[in-house]
mmCIF file of C-alpha atoms (C1' of nucleotides) in Angstrom:
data_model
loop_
_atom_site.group_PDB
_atom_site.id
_atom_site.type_symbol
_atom_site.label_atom_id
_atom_site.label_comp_id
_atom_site.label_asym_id
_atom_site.label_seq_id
_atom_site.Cartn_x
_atom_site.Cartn_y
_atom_site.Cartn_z
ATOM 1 C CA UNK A 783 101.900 123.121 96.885
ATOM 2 C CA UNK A 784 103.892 120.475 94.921
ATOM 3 C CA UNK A 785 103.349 116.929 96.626
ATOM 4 C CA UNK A 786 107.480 116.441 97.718
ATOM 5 C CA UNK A 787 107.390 119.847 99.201
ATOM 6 C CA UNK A 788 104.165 118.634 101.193
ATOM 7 C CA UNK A 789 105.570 115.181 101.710
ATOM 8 C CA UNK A 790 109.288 117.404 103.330
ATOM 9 C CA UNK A 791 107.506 119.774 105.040
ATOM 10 C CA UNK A 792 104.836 116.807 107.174
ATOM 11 C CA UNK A 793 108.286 114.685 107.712
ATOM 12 C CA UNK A 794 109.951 117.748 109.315
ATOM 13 C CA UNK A 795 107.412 117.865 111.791
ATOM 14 C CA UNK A 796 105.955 113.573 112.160
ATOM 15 C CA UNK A 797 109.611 112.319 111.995
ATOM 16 C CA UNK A 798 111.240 109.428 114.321
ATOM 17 C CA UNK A 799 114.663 109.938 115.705
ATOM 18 C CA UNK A 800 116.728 107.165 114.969
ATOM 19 C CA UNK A 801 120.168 106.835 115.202
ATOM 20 C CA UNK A 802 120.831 106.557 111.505
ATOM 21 C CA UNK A 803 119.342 109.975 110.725
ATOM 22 C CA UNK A 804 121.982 111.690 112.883
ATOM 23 C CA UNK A 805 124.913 110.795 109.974
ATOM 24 C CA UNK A 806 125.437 110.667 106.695
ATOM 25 C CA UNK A 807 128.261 108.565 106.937
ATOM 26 C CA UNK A 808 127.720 105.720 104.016
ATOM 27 C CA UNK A 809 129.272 103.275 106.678
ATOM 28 C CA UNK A 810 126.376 103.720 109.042
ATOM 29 C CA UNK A 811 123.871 104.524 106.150
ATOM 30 C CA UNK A 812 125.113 101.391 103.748
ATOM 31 C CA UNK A 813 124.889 99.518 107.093
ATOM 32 C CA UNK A 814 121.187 100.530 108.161
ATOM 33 C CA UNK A 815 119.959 100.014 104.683
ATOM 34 C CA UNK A 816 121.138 96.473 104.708
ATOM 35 C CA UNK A 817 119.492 95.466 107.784
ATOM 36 C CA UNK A 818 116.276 97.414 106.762
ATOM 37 C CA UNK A 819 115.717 95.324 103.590
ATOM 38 C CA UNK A 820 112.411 93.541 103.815
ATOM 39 C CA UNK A 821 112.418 94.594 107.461
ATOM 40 C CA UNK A 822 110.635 96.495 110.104
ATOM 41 C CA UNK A 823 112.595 99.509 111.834
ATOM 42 C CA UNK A 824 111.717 97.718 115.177
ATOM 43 C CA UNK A 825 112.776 94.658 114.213
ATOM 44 C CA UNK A 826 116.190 95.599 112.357
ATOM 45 C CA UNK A 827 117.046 98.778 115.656
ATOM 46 C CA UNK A 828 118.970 96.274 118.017
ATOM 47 C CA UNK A 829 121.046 94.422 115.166
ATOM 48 C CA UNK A 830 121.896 98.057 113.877
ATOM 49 C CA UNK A 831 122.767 99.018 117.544
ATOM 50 C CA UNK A 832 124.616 95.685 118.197
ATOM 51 C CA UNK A 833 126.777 96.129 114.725
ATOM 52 C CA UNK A 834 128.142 99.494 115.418
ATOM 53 C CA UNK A 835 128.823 98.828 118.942
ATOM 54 C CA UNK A 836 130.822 95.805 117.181
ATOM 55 C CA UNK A 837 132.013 97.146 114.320
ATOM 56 C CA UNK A 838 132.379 100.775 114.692
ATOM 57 C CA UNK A 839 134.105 100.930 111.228
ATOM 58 C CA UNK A 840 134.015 99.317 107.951
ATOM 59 C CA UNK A 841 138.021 98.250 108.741
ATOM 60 C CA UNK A 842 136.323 96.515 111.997
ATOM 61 C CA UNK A 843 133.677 94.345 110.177
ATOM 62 C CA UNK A 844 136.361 93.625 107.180
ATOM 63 C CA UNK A 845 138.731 92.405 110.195
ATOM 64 C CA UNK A 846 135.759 89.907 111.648
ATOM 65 C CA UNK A 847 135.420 86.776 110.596
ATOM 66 C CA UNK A 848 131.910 85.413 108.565
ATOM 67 C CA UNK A 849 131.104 83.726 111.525
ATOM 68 C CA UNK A 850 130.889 86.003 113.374
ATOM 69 C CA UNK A 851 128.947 88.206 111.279
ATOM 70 C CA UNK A 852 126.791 86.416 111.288
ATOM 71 C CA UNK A 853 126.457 85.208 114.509
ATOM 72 C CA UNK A 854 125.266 88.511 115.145
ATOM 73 C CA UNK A 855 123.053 88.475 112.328
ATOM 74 C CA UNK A 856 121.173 85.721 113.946
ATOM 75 C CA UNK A 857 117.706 85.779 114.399
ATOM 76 C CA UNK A 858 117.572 88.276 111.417
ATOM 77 C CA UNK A 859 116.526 86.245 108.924
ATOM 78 C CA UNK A 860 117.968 86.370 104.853
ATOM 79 C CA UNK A 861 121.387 85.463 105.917
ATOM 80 C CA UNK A 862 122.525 86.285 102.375
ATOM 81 C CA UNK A 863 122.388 89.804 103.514
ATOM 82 C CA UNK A 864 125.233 89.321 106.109
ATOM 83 C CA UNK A 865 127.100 86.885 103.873
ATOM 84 C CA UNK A 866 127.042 90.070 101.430
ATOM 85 C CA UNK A 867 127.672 92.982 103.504
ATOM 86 C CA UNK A 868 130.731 91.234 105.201
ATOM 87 C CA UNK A 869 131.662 90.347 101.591
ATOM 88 C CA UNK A 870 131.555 94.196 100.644
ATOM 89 C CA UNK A 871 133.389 95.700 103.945
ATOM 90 C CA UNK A 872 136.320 93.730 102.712
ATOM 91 C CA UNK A 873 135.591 94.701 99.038
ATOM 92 C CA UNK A 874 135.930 98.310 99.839
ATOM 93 C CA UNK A 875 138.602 97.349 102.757
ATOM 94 C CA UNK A 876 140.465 96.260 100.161
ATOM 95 C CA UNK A 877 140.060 97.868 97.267
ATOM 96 C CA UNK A 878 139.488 101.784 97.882
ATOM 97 C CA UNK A 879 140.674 102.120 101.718
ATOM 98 C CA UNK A 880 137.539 101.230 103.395
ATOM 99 C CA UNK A 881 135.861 104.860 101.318
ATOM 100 C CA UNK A 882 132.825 103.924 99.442
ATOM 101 C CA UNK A 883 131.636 104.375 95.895
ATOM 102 C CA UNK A 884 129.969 107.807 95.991
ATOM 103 C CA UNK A 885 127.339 107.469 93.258
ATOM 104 C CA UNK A 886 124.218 105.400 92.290
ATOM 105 C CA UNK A 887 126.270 103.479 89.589
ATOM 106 C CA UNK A 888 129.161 102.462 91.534
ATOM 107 C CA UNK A 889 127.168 101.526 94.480
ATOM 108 C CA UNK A 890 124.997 99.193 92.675
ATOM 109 C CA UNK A 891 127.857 97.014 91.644
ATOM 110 C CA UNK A 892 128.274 96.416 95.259
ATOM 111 C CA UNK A 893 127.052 92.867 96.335
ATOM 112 C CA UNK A 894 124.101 92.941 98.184
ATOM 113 C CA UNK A 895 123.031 96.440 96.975
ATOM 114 C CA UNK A 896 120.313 96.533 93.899
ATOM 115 C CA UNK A 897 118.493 99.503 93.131
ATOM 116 C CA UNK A 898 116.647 100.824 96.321
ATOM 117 C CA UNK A 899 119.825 100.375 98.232
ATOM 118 C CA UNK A 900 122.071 102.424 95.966
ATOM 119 C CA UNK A 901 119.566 105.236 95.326
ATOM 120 C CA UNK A 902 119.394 105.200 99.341
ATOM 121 C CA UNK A 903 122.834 105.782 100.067
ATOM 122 C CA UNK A 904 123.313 107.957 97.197
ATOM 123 C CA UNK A 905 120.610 109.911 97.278
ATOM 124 C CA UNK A 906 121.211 110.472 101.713
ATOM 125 C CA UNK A 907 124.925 110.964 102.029
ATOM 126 C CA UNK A 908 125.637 112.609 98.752
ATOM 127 C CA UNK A 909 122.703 114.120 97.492
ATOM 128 C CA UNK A 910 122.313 112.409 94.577
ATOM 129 C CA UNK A 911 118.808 112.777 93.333
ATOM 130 C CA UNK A 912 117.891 108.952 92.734
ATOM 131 C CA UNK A 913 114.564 108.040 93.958
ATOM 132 C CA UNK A 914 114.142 104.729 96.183
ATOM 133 C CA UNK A 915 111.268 102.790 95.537
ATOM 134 C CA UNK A 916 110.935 100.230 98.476
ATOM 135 C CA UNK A 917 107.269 99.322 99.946
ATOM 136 C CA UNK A 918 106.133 102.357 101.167
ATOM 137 C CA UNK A 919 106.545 104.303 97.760
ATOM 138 C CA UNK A 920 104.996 101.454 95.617
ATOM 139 C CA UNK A 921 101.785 102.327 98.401
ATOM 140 C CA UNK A 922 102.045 106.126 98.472
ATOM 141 C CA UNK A 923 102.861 106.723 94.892
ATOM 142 C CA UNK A 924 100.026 103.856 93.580
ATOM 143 C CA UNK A 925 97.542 106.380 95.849
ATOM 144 C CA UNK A 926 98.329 109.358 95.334
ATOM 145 C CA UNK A 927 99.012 109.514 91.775
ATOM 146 C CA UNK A 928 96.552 106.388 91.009
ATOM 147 C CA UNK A 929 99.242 104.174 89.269
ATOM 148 C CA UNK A 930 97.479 100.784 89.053
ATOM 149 C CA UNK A 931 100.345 98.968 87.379
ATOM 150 C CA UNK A 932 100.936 95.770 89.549
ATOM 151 C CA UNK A 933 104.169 96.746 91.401
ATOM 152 C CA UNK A 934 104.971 92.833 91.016
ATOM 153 C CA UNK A 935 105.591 92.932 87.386
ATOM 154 C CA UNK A 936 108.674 94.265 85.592
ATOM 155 C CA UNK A 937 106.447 96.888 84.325
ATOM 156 C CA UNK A 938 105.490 98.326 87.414
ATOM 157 C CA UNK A 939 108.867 97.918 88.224
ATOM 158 C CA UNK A 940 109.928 100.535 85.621
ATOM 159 C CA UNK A 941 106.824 102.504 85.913
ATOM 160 C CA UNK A 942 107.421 102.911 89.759
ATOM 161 C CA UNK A 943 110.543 104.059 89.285
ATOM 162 C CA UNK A 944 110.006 106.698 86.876
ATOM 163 C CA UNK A 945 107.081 108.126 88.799
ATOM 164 C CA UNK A 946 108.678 108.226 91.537
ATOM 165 C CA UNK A 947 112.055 110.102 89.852
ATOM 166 C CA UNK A 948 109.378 112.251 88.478
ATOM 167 C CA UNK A 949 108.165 113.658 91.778
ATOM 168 C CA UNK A 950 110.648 113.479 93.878
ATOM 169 C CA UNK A 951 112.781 116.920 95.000
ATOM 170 C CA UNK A 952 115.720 116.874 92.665
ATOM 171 C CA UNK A 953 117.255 119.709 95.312
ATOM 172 C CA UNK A 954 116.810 117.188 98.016
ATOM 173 C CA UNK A 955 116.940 114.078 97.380
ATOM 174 C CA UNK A 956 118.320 112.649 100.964
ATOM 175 C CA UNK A 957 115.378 114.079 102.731
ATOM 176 C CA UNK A 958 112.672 113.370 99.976
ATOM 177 C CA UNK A 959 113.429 110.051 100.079
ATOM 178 C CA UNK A 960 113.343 109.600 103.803
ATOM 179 C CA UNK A 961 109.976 111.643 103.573
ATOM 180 C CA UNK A 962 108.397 109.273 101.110
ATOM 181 C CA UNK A 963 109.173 106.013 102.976
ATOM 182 C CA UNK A 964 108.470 107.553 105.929
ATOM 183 C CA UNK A 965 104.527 108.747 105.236
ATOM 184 C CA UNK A 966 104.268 105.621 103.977
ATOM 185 C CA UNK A 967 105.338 103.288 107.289
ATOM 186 C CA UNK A 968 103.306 106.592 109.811
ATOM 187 C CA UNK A 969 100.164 107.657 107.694
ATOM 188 C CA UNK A 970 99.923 105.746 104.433
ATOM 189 C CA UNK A 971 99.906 101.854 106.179
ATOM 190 C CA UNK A 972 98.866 99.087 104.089
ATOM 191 C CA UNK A 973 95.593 98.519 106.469
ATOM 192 C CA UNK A 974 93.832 101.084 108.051
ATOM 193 C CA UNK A 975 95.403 104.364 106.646
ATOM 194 C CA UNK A 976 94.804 107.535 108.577
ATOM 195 C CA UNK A 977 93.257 109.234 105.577
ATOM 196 C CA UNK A 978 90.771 111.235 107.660
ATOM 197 C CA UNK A 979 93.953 113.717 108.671
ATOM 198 C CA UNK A 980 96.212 113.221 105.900
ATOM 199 C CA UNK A 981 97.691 116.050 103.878
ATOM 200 C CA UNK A 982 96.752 114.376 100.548
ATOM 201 C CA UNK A 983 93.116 114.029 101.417
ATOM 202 C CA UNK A 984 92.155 116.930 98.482
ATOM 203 C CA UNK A 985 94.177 115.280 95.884
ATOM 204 C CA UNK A 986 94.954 111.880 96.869
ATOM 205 C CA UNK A 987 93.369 109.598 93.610
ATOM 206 C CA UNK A 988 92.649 106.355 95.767
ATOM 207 C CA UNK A 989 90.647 108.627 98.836
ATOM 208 C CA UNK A 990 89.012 110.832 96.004
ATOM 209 C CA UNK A 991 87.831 107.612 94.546
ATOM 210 C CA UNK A 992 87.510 105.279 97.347
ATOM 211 C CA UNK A 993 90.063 102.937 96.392
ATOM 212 C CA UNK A 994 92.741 103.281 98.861
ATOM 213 C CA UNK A 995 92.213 99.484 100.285
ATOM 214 C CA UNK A 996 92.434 98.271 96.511
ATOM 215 C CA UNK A 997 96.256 99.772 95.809
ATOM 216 C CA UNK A 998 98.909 99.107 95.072
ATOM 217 C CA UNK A 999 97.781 96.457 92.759
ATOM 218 C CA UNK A 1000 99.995 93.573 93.355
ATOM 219 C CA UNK A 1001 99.564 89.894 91.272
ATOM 220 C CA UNK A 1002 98.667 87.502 93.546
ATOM 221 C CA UNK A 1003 100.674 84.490 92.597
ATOM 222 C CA UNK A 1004 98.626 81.459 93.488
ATOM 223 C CA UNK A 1005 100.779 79.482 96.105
ATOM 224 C CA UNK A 1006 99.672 75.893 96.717
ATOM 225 C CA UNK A 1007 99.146 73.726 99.469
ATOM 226 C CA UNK A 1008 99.754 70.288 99.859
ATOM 227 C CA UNK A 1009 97.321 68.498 102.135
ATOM 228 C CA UNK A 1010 96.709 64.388 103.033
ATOM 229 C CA UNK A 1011 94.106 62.690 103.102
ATOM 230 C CA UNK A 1012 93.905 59.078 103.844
ATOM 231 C CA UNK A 1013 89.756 57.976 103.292
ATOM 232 C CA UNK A 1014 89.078 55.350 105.633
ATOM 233 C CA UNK A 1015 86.921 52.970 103.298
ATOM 234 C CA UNK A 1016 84.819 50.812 106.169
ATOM 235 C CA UNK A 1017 83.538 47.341 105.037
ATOM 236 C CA UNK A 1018 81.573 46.132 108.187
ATOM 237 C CA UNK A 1019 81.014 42.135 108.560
ATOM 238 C CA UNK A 1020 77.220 42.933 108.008
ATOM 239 C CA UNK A 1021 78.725 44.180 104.736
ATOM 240 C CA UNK A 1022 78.006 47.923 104.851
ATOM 241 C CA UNK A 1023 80.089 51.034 104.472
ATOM 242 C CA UNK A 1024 80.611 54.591 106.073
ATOM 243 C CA UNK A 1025 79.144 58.243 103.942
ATOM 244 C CA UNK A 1026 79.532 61.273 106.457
ATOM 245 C CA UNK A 1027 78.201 64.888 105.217
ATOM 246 C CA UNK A 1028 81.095 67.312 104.679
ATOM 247 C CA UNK A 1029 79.347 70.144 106.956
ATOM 248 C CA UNK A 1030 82.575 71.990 107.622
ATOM 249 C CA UNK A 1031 83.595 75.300 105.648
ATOM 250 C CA UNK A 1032 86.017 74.384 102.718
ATOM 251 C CA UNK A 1033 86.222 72.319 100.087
ATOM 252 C CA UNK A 1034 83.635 69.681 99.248
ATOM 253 C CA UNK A 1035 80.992 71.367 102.161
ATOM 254 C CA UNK A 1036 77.782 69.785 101.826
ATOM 255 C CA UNK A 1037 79.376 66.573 99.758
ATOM 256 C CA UNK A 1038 79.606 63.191 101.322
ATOM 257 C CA UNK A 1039 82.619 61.588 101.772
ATOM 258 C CA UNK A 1040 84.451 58.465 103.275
ATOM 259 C CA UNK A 1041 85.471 59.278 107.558
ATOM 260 C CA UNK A 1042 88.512 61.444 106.849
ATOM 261 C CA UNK A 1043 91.709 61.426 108.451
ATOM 262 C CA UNK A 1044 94.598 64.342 107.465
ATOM 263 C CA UNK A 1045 97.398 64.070 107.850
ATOM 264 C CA UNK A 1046 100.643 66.467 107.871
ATOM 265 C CA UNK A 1047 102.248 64.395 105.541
ATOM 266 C CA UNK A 1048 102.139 60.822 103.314
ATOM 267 C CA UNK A 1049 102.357 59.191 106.605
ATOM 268 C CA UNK A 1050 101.204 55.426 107.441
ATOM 269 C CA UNK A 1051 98.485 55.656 109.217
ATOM 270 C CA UNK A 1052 98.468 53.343 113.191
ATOM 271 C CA UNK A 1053 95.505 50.818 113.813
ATOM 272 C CA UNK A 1054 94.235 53.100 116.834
ATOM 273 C CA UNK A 1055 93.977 56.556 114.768
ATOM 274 C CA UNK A 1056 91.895 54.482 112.714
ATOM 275 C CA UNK A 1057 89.853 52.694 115.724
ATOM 276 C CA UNK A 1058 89.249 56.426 117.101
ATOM 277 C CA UNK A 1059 87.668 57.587 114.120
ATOM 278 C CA UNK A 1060 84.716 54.948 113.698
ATOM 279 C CA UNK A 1061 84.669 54.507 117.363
ATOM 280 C CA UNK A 1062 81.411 52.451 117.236
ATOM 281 C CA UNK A 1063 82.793 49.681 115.203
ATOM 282 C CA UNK A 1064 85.614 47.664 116.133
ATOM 283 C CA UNK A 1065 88.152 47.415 113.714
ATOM 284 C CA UNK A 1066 89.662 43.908 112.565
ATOM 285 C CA UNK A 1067 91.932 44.484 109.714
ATOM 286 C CA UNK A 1068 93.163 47.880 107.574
ATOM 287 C CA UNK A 1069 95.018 47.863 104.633
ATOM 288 C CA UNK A 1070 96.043 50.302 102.032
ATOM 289 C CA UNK A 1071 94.320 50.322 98.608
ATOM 290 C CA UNK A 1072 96.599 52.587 96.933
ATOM 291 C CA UNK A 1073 100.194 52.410 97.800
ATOM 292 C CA UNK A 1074 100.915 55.986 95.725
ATOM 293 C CA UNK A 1075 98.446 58.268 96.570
ATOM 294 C CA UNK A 1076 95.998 60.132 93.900
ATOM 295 C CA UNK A 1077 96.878 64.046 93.355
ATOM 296 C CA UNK A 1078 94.008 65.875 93.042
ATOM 297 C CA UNK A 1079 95.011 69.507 91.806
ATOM 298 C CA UNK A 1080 92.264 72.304 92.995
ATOM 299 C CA UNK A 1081 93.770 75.938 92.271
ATOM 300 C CA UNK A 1082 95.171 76.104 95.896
ATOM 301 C CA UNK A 1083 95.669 72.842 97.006
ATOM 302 C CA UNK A 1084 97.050 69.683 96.067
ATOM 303 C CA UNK A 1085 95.751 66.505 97.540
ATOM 304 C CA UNK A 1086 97.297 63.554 98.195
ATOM 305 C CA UNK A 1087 94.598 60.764 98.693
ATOM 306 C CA UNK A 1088 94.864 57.819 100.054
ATOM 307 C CA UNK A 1089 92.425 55.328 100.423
ATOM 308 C CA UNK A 1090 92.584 52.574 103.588
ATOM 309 C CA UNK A 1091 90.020 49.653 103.070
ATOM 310 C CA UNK A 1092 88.945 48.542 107.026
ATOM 311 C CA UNK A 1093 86.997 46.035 107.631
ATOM 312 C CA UNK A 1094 85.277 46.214 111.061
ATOM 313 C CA UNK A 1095 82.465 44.098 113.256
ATOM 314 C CA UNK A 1096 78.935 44.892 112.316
ATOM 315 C CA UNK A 1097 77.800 48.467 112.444
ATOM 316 C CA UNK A 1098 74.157 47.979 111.583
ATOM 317 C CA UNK A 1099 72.897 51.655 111.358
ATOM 318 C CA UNK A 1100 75.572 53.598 111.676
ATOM 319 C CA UNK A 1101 76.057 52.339 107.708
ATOM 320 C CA UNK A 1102 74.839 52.324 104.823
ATOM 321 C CA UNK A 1103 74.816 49.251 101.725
ATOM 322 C CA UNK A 1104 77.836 50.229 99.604
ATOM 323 C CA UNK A 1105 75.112 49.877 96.767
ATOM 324 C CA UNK A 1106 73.821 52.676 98.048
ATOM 325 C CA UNK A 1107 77.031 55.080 97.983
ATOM 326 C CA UNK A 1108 75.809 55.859 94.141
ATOM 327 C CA UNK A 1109 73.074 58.035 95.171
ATOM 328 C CA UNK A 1110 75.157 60.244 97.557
ATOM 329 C CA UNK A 1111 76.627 63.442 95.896
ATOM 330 C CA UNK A 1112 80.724 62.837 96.339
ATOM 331 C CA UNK A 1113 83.234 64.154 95.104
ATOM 332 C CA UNK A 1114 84.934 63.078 91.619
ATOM 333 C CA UNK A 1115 88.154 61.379 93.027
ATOM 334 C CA UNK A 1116 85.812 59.446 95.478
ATOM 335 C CA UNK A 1117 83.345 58.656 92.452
ATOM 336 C CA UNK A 1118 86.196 57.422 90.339
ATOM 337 C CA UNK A 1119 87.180 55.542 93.407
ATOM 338 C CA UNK A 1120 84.378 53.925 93.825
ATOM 339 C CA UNK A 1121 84.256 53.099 90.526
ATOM 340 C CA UNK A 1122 87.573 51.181 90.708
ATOM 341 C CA UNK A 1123 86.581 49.678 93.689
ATOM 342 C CA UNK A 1124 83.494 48.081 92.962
ATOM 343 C CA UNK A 1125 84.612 46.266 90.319
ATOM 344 C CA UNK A 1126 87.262 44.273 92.199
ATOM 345 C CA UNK A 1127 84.920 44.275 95.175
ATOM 346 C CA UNK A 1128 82.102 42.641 92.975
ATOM 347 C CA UNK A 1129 83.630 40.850 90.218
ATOM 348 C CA UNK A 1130 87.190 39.728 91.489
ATOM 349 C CA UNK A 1131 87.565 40.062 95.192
ATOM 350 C CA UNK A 1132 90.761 37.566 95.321
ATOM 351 C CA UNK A 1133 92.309 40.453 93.150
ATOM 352 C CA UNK A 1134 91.941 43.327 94.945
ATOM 353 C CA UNK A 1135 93.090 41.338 98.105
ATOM 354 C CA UNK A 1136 96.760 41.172 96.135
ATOM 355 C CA UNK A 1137 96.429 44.720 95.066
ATOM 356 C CA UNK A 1138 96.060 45.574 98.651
ATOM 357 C CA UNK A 1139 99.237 44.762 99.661
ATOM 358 C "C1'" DA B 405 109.655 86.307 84.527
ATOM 359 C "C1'" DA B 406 109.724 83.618 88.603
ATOM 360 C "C1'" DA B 407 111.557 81.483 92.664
ATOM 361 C "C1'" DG B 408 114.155 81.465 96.903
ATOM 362 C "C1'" DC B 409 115.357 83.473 101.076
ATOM 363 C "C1'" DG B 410 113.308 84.645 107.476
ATOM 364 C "C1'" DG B 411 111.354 86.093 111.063
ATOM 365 C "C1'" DG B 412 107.939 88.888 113.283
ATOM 366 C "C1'" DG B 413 103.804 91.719 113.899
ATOM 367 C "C1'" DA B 414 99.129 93.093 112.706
ATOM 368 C "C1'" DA B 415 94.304 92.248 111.260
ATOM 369 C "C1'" DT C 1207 95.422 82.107 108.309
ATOM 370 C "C1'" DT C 1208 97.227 86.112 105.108
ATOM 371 C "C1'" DC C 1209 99.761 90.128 104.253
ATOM 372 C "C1'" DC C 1210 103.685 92.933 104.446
ATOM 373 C "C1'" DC C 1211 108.062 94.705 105.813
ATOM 374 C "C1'" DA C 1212 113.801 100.940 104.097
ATOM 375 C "C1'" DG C 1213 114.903 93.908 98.523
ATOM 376 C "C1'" DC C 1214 118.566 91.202 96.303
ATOM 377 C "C1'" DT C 1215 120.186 87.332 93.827
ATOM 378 C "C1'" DT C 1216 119.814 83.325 91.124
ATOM 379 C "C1'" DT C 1217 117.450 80.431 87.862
#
DNA sequence: AAAGCGGGGAA
DNA sequence: TTCCCAGCTTT
């Protein structure tokens, strides 16, 4: 059997009532659509309910004021979408009678309506046979069919979208469409798909090939993260220094560094978060070494060092010689530190006193 | 082509 | 924590 008469024929029978599914009004339609971008059906059911009870027609939300758009809107999250939909009531309030554009091209020069949206409402109320590609068909078609273009290029953009016209039921597009997006949110789930009883087990590329936890291929953009670290560089009286073993998971793990205190931000750092991290030594005087801190770039993170010279009572053996640092393993921006650092600590101390400032 | 925009639930 | 959700708009 062809895969959309499948996909129909297991939505007929798995389907979820919701209100929107009753109509094929493009008020109510346009209006779930909108709410359902980048949202679950749980999440967006009481703003749809709360909207029609509202505004019960487009002439009723075109009446209300932004505001209180959205004011209902709130708690919704990407208020541009209520900025835009109360933006296009009035747009079709005002310009057509409050009837909407009935095709795919007309409804994409809406605001707030791109491609997905328009093929939605066009392809539900009037039948037009434009295929959505939202979430769930980047997952089921990438499966099924085995299309390992990253859906987060323009490429797979295109190549998404022609698949997916390819496949779908030109006779019924409305329904098809529903079908697709909803195998995808019931059986075809991002994690933990219920392969073992679906109807595509015999064909399905990624199950055939065990590869259903590697699609859709998506390009991971690296994000970074900012992190702060302010190195608390300990000169004791009995002229010694502080190296603890970096045991945690992470970065660095098994290096030695200066005692570490991070931050959330470039903050200044008070006297007793510095007494509580060298408890055994009591501290006399801390001041910064490097007003603007040193950005280290790793792939994920980027961070902001800061380096607090504190000199403290004796601490005998809890240190070690600062002589001695040299043989630890560190890491580079502490090695170029203490680089820097020696020399005005050795040749010019009166200098580095005035840097310190 | 990439970034910005929200809030919530699941693993 | 990370990922993803019935995406669209702007840069």
């Amino acid at each position: 059997m062809k895969f959309s008469n499948k996909l129909i024929l297991w939505y007929l029978d798995n389907k979820r009532d919701l209100p929107w599914r009753k109509t094929t009004d493009p008020y109510f339609i346009w209006l779930s659509e909108i709410i359902l971008q980048q949202t679950k059906i749980e999440q967006g059911m009481p703003f749809y309910l709360s909207f029609i009870q509202s505004f019960p027609t487009v002439f009723d939300l075109a009446e209300a004021s932004e505001h209180d758009v959205l004011k209902l809107w709130q708690g919704l999250g990407y208020y541009s979408r209520a900025r835009n939909l109360h933006h296009t009531a009035k747009f079709v309030v005002d310009t057509n009678k409050g009837i909407f554009p009935s095709s795919y091209k007309e409804l994409l020069k809406l605001k707030g309506i791109g491609d997905y949206t328009a093929s939605a409402i066009s392809s539900i109320c009037f039948n037009e046979p434009q295929a959505v590609v939202d979430g769930n068909v980047y997952r089921v078609l990438s499966r099924v069919f085995g299309l390992q273009t990253p859906r987060n290029t323009s490429k797979g953009i295109k190549d998404f979208k022609e698949l997916a016209q390819e496949v779908m039921d030109i006779e019924n597009s409305g329904t098809y469409n529903q079908a697709i997006m909803e195998f995808g949110a019931l059986w075809c789930k991002p994690r933990n798909p219920s392969c073992e009883a679906c109807i595509f087990q015999n064909s399905c590329y990624a199950f055939l090939n065990k590869q259903v936890h590697l699609l859709p291929v998506k390009i991971s953009k690296i994000k970074v993260r900012n992190r702060f670290f302010n190195y608390l560089v300990i000169l004791s009286s009995d002229d010694k220094t502080i190296l603890k073993q970096q045991t945690q998971q992470g970065i660095w793990k098994n290096l030695y560094e200066f005692p570490l205190v991070e931050t959330s931000e470039n903050s200044f750092l008070r006297k007793t978060e510095i007494q509580n991290k060298i408890p055994f030594a009591s501290v006399q005087t801390a001041s910064l070494f490097n007003e603007t801190p040193i950005i280290h770039k790793l792939s994920h993170q980027h961070i902001h060092i800061r380096f607090w010279i504190v000199k403290t009572s004796e601490i005998r053996d809890y240190g070690i010689c600062f002589s001695q640092i040299a043989s630890f393993a560190v890491p580079i921006v502490l090695h170029n530190f203490i680089t820097k650092f020696s020399f005005y600590k050795t040749v010019n101390f009166d200098t580095f006193e005035k840097l310190a400032k």
